[in-house]
Short mmCIF file of N, CA, C and O in Angstrom, two decimals:
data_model
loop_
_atom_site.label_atom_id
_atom_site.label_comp_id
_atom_site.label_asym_id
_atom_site.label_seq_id
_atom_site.Cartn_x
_atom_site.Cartn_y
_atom_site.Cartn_z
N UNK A 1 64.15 -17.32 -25.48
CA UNK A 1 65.57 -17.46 -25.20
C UNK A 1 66.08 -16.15 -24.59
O UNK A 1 65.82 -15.03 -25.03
N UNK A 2 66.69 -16.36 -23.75
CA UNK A 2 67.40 -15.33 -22.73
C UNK A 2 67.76 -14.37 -23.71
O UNK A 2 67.42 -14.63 -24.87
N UNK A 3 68.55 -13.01 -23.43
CA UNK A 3 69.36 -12.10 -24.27
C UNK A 3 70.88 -12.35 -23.58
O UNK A 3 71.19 -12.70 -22.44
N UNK A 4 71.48 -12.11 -24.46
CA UNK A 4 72.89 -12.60 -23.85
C UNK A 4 73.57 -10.82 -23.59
O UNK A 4 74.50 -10.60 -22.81
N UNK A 5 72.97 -9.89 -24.31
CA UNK A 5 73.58 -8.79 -23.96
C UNK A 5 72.05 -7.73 -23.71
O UNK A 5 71.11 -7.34 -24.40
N UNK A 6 72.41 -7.62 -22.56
CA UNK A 6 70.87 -6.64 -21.63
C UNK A 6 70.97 -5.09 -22.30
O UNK A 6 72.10 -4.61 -22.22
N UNK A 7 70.11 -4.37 -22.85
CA UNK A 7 70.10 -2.93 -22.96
C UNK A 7 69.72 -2.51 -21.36
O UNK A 7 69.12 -3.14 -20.48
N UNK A 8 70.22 -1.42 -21.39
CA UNK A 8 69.74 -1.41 -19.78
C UNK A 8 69.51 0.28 -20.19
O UNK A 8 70.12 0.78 -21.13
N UNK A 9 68.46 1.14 -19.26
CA UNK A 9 67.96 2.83 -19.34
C UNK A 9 69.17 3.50 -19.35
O UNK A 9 69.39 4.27 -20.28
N UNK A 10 70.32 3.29 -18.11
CA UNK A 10 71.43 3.90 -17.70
C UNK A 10 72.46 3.89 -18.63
O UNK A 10 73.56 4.34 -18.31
N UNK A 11 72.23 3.35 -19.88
CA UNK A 11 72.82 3.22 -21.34
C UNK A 11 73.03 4.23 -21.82
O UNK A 11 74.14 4.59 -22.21
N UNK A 12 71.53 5.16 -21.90
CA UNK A 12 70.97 6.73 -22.71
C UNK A 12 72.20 7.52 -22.44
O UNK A 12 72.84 7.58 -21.39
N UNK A 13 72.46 8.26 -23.83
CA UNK A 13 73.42 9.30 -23.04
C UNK A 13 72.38 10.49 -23.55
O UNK A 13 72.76 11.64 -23.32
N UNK A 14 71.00 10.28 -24.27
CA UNK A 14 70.26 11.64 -24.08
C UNK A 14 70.16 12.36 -25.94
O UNK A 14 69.90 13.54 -26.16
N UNK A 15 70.38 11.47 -26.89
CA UNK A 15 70.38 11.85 -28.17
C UNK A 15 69.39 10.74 -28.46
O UNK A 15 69.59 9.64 -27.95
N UNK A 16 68.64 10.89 -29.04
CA UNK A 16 67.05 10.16 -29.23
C UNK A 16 68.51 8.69 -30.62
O UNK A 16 69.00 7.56 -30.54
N UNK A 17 68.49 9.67 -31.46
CA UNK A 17 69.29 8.91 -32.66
C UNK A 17 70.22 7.61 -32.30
O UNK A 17 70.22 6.47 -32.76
N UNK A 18 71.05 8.29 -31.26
CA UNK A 18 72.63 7.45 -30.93
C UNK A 18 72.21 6.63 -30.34
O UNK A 18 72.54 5.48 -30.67
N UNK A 19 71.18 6.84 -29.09
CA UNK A 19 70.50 6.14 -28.21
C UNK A 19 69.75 5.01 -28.99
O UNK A 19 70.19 3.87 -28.84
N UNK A 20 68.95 5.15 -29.58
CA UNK A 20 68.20 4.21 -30.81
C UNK A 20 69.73 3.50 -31.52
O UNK A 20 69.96 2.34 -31.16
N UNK A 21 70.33 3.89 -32.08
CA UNK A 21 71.63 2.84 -32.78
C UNK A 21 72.13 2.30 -31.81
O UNK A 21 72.69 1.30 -32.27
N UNK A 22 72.35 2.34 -30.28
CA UNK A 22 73.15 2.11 -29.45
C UNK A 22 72.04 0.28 -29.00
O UNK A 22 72.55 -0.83 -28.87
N UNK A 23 70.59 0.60 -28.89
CA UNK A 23 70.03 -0.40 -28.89
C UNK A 23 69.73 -1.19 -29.92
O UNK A 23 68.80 -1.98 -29.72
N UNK A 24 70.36 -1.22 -31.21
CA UNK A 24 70.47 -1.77 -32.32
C UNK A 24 71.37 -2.30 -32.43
O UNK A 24 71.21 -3.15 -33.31
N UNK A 25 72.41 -2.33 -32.01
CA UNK A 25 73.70 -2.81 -31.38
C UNK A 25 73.65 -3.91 -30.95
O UNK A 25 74.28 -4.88 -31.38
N UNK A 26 72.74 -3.90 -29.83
CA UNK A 26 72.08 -4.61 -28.77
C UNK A 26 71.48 -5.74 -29.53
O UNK A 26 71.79 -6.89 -29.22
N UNK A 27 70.81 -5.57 -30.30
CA UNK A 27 69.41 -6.48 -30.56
C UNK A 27 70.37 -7.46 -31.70
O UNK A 27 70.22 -8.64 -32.05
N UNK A 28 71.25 -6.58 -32.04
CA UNK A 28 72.14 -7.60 -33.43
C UNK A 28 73.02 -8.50 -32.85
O UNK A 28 73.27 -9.68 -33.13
N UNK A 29 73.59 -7.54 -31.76
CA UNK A 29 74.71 -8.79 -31.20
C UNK A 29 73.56 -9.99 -30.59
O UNK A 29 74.08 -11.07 -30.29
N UNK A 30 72.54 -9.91 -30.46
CA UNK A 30 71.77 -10.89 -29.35
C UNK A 30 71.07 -11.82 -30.46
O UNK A 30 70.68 -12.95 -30.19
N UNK A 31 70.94 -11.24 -31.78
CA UNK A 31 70.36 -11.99 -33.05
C UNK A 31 71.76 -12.98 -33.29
O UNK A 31 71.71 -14.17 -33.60
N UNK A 32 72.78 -12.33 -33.12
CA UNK A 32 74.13 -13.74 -33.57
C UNK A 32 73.61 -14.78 -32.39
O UNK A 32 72.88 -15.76 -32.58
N UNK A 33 74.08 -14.39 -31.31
CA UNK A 33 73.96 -15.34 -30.72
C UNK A 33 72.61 -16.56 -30.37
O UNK A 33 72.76 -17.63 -29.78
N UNK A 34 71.55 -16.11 -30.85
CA UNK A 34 70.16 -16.77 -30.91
C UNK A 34 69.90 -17.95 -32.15
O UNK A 34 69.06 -18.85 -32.21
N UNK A 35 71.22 -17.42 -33.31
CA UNK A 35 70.88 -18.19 -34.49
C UNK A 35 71.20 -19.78 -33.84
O UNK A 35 72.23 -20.15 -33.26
N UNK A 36 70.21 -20.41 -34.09
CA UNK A 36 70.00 -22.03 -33.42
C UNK A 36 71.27 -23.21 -34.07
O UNK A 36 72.33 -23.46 -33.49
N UNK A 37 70.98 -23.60 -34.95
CA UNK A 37 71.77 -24.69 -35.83
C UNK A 37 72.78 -23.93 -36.82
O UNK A 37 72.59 -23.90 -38.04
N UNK A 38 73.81 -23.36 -36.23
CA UNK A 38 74.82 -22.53 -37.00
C UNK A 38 74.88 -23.23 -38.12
O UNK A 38 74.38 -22.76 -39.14
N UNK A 39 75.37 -24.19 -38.12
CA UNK A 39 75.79 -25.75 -39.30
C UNK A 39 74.70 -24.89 -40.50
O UNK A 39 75.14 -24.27 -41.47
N UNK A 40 73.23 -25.04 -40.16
CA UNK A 40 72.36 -24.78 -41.38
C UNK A 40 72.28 -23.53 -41.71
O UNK A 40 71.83 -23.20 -42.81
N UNK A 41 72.74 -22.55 -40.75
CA UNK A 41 72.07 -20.75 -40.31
C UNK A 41 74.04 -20.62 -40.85
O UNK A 41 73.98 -19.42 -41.16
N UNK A 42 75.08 -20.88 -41.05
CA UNK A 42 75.82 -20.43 -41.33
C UNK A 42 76.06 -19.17 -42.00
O UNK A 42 76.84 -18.25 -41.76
N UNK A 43 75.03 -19.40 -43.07
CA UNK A 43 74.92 -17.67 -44.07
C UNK A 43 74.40 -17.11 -43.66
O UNK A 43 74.52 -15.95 -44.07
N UNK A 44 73.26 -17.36 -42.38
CA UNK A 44 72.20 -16.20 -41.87
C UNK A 44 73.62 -15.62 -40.51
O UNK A 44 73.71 -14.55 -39.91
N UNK A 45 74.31 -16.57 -40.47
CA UNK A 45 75.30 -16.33 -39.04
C UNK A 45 76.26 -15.36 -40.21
O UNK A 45 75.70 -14.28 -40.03
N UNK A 46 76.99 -15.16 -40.93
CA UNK A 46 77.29 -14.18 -41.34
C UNK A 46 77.30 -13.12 -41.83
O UNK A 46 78.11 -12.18 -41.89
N UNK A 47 75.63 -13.47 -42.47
CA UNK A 47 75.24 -12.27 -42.93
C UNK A 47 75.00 -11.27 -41.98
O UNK A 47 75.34 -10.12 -42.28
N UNK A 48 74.41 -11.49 -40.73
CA UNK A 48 74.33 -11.00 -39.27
C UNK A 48 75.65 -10.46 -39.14
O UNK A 48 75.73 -9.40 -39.76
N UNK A 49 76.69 -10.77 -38.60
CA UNK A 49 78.31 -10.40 -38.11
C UNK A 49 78.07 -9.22 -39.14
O UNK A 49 77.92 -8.06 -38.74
N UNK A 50 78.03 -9.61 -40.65
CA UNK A 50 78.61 -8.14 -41.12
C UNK A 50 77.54 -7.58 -41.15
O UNK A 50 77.84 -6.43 -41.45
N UNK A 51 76.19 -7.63 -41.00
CA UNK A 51 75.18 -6.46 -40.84
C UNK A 51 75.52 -5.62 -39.40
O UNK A 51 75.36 -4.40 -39.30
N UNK A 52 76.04 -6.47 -38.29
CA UNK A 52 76.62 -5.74 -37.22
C UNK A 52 78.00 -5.28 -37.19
O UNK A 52 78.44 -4.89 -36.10
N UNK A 53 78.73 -5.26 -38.18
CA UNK A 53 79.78 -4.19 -38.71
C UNK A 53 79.38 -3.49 -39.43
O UNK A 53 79.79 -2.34 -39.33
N UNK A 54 78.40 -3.79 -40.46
CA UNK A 54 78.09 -2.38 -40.90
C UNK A 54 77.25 -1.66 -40.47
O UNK A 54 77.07 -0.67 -41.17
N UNK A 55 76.41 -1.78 -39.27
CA UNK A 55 75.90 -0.80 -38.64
C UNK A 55 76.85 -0.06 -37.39
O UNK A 55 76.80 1.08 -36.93
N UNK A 56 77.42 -0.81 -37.18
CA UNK A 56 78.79 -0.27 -36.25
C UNK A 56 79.03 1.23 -36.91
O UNK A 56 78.98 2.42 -36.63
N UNK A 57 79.27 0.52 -37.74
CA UNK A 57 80.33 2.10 -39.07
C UNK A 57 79.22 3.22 -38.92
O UNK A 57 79.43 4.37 -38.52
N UNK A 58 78.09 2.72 -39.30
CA UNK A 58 76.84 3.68 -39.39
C UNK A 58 76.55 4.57 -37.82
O UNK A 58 76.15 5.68 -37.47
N UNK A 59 76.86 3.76 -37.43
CA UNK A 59 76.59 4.28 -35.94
C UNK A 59 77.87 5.15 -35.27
O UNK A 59 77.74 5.94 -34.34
N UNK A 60 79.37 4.76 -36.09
CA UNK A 60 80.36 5.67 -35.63
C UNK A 60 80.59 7.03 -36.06
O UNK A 60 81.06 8.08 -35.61
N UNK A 61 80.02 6.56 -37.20
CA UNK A 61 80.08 8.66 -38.22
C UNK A 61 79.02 9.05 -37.56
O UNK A 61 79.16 10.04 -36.84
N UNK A 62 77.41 8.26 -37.66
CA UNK A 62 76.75 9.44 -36.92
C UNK A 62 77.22 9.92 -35.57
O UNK A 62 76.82 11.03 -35.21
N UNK A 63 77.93 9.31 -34.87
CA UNK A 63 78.20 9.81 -33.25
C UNK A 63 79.36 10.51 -33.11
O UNK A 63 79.41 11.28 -32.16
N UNK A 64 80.84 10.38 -34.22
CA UNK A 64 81.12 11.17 -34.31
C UNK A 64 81.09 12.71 -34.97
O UNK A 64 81.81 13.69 -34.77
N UNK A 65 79.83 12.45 -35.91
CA UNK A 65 79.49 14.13 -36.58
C UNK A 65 78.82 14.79 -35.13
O UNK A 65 78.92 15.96 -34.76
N UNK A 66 78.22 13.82 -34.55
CA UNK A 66 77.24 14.87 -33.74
C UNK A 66 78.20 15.20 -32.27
O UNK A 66 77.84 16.05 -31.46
N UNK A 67 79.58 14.31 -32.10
CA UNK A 67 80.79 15.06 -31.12
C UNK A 67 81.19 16.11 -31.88
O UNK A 67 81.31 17.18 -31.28
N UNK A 68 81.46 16.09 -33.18
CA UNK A 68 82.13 17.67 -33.69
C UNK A 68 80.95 18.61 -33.94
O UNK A 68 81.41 19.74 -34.09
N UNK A 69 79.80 18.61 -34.03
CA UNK A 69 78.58 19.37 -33.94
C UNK A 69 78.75 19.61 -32.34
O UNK A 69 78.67 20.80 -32.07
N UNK A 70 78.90 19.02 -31.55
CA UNK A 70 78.82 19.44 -30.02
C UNK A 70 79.86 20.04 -29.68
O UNK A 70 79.68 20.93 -28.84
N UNK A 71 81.01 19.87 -30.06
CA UNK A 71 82.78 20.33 -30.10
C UNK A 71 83.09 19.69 -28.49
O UNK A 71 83.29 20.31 -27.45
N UNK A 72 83.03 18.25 -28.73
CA UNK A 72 83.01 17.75 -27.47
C UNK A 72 84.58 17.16 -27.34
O UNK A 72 85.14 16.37 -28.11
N UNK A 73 85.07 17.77 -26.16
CA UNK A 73 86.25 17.72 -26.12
C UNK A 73 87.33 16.44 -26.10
O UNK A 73 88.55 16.53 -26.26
N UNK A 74 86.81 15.62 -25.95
CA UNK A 74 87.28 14.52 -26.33
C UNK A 74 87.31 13.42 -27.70
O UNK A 74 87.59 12.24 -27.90
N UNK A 75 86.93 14.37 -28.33
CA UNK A 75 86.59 13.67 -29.71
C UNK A 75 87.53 12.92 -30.34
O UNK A 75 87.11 11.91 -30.91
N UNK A 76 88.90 13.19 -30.40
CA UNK A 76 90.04 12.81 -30.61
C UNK A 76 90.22 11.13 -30.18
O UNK A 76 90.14 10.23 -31.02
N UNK A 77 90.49 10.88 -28.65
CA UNK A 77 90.46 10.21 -28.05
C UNK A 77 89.25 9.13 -28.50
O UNK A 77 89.47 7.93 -28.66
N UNK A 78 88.36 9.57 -28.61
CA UNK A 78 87.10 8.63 -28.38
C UNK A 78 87.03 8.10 -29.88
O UNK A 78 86.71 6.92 -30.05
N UNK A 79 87.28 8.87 -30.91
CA UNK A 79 87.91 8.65 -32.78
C UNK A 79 88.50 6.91 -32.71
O UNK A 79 88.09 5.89 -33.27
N UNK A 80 89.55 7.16 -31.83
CA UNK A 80 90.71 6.46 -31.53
C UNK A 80 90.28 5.27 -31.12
O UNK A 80 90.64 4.19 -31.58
N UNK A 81 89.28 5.51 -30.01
CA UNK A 81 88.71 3.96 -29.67
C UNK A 81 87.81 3.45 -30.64
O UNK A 81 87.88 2.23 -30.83
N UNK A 82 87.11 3.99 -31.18
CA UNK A 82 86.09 3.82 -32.39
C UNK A 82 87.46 2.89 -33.08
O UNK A 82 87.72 1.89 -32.41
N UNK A 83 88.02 3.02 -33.86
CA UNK A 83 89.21 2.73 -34.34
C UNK A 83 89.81 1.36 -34.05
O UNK A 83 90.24 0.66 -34.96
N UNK A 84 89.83 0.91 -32.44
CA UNK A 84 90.01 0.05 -31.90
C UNK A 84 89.31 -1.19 -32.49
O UNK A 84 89.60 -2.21 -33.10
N UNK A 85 88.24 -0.56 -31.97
CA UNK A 85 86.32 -1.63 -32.48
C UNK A 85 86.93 -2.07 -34.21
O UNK A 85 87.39 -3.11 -34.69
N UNK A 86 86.66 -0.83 -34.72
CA UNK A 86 86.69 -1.50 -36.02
C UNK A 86 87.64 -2.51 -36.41
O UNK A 86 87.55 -3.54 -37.08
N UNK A 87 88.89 -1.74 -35.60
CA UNK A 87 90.29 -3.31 -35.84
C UNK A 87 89.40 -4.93 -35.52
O UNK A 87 89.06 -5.85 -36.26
N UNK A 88 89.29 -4.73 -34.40
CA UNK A 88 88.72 -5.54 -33.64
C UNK A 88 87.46 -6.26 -34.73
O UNK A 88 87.82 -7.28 -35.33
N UNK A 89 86.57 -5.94 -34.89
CA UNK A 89 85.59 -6.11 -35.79
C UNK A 89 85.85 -6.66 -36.76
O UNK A 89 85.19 -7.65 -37.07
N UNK A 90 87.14 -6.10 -37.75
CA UNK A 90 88.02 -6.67 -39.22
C UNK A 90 88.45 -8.19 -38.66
O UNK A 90 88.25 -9.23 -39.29
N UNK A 91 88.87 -8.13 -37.80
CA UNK A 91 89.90 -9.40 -37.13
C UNK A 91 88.73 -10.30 -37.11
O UNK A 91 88.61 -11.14 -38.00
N UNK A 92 87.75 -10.16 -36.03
CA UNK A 92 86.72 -10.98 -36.14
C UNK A 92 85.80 -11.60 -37.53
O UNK A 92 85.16 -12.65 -37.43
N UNK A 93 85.84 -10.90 -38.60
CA UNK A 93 84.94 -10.98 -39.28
C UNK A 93 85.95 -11.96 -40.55
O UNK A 93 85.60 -12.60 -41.55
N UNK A 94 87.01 -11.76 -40.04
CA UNK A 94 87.97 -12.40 -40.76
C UNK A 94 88.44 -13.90 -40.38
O UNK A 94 88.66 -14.92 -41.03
N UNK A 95 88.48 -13.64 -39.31
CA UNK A 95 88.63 -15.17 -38.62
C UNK A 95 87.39 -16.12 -38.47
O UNK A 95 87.55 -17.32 -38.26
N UNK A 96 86.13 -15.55 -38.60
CA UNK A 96 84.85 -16.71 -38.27
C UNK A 96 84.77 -17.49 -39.01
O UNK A 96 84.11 -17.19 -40.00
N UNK A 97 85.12 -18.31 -38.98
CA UNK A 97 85.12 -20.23 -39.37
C UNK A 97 84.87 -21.12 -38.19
O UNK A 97 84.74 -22.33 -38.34
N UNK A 98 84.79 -20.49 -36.95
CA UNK A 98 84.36 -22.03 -35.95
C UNK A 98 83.41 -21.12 -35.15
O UNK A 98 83.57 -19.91 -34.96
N UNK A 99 82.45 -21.86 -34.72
CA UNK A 99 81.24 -21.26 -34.03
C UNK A 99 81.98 -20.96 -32.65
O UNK A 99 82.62 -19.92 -32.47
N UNK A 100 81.87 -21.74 -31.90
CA UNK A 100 82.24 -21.66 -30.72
C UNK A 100 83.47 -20.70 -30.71
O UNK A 100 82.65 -19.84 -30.40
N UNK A 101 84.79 -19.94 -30.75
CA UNK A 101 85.67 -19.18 -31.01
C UNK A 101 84.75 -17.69 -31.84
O UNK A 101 85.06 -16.53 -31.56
N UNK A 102 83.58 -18.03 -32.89
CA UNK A 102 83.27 -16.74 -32.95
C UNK A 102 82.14 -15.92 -32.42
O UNK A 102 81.75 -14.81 -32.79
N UNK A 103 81.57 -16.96 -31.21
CA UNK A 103 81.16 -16.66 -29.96
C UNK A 103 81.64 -16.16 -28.97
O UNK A 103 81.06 -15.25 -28.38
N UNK A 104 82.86 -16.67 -28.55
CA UNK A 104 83.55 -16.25 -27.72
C UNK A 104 84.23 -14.93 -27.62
O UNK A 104 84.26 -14.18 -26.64
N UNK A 105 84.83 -14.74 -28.96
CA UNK A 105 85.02 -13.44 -29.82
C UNK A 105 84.26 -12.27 -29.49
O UNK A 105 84.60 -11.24 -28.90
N UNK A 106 83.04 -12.66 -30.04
CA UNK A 106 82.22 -11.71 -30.02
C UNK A 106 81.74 -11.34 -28.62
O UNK A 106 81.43 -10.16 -28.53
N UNK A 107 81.62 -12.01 -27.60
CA UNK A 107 81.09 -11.87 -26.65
C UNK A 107 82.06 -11.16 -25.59
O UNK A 107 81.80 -10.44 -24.63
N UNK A 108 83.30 -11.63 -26.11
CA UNK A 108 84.73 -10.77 -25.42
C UNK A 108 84.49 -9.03 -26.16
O UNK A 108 84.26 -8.14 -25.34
N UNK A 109 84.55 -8.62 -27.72
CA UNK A 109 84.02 -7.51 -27.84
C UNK A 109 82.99 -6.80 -28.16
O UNK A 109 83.13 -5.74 -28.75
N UNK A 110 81.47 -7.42 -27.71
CA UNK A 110 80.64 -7.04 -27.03
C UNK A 110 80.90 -6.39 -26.09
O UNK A 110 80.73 -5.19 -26.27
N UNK A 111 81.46 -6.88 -24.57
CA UNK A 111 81.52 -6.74 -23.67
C UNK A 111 82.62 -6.03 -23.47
O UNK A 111 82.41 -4.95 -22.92
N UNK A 112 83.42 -6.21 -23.65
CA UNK A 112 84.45 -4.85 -23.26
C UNK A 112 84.49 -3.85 -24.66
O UNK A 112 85.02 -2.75 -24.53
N UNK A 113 83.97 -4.20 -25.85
CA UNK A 113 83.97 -2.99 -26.51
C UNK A 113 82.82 -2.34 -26.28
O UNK A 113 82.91 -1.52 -25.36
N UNK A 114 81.72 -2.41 -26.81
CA UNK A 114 80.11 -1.85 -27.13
C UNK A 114 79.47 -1.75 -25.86
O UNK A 114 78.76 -0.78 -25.60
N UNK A 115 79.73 -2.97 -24.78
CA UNK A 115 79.01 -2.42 -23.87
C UNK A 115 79.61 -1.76 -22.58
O UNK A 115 78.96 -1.19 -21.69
N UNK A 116 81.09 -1.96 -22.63
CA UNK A 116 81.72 -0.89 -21.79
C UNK A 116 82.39 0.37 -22.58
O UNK A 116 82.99 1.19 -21.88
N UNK A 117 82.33 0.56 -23.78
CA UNK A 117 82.16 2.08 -24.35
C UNK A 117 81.18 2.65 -24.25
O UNK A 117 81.12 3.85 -24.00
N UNK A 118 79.60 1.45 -24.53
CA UNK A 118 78.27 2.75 -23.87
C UNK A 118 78.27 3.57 -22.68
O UNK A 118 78.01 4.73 -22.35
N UNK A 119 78.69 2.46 -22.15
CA UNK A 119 78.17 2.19 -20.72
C UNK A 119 79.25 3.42 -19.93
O UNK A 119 78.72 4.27 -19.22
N UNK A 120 80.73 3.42 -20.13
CA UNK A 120 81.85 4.49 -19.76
C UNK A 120 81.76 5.15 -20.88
O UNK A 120 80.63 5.64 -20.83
N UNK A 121 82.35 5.54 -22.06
CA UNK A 121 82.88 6.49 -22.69
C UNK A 121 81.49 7.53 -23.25
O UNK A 121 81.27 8.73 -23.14
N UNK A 122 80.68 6.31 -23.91
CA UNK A 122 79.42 7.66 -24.75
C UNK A 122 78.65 8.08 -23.44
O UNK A 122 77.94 9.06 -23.65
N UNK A 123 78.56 7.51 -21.89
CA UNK A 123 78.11 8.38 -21.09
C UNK A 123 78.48 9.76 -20.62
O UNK A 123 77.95 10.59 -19.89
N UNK A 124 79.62 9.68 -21.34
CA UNK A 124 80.20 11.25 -20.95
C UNK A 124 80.30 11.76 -21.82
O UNK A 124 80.77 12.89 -21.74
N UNK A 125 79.93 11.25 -23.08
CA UNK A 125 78.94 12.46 -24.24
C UNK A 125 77.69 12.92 -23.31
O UNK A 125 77.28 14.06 -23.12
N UNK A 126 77.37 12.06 -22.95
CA UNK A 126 76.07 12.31 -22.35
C UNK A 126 76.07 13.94 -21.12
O UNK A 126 75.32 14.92 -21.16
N UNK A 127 77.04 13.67 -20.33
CA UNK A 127 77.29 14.26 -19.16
C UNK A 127 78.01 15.43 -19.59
O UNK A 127 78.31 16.26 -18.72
N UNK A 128 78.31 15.62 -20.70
CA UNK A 128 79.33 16.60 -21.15
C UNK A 128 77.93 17.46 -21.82
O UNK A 128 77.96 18.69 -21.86
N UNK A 129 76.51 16.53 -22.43
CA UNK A 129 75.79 17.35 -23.23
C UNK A 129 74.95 18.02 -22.05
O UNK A 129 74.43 19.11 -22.28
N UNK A 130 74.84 17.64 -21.24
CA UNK A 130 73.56 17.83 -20.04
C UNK A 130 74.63 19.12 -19.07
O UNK A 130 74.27 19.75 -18.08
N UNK A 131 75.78 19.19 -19.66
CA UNK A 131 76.71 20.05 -19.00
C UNK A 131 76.34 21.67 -19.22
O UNK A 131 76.72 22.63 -18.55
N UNK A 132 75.66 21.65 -20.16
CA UNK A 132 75.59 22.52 -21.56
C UNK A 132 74.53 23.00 -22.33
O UNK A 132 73.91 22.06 -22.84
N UNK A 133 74.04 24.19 -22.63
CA UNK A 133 72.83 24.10 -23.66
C UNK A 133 73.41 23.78 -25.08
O UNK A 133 74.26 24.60 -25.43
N UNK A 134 73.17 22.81 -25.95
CA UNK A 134 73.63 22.44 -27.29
C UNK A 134 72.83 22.76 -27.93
O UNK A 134 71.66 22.55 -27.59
N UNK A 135 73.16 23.46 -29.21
CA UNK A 135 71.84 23.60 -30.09
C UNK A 135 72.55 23.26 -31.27
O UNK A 135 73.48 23.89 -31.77
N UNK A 136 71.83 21.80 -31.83
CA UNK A 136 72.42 21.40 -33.18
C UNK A 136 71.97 22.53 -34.37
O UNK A 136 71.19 23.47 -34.20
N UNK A 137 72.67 22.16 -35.60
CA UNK A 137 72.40 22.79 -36.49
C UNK A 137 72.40 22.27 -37.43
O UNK A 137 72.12 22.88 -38.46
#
């Protein structure tokens, strides 16, 4: 079965870690959408949604510790959209009772959250780190 959301190289913003959660992202949103007979997979269909909110979360502290380890100047801003997602995420996880609507859902913030925040915003973690010698600590 197809993937409904592509990892693509031009994703990387160049942190082995974020990069790895960022395609975990990937593989969960593409596990909702693969579950076959929702009707029977209902509990496997939710247990999924919130395993992909709670790796969300997991994936937002680590990326924001390692913007304030970098003192990357936009951290503020980018907090803020993180912020967004999670609204977004609560709403969704709250409303799934009809398949079709929490497909659609999801595939609306997939796509303009996760994969146009990789894709625009954490690339300029990326471009901001390659700007720079960083040395974590």
């Amino acid at each position: 079965m197809p993937e409904q959301f592509q990892w693509q190289a031009d994703y990387t913003i160049g942190d082995p870690e974020i990069d790895a959660q960022h395609r975990m992202l990937f593989e969960l949103a593409n596990k909702l959408f693969n579950i076959m007979n929702p009707k029977q997979n209902f509990a496997e269909l939710k247990a999924t949604l919130h395993s992909l909110f709670d790796y969300i979360e997991v994936h937002f502290a680590a990326e924001e510790q390692m913007m304030e380890e970098w003192n990357y100047p936009e951290l503020t801003n980018h907090k803020a959209m993180h912020e967004g997602i999670r609204k977004d995420m609560t709403r969704l996880l709250k409303e799934a009772k009809d398949l079709d609507k929490l497909k659609k859902d999801l595939d609306f913030l997939m796509t303009h959250w996760v994969v146009v925040h990789i894709r625009d915003e954490d690339a300029k973690i990326g471009l901001f780190r390659s700007g720079q010698k960083v040395q974590k600590t």
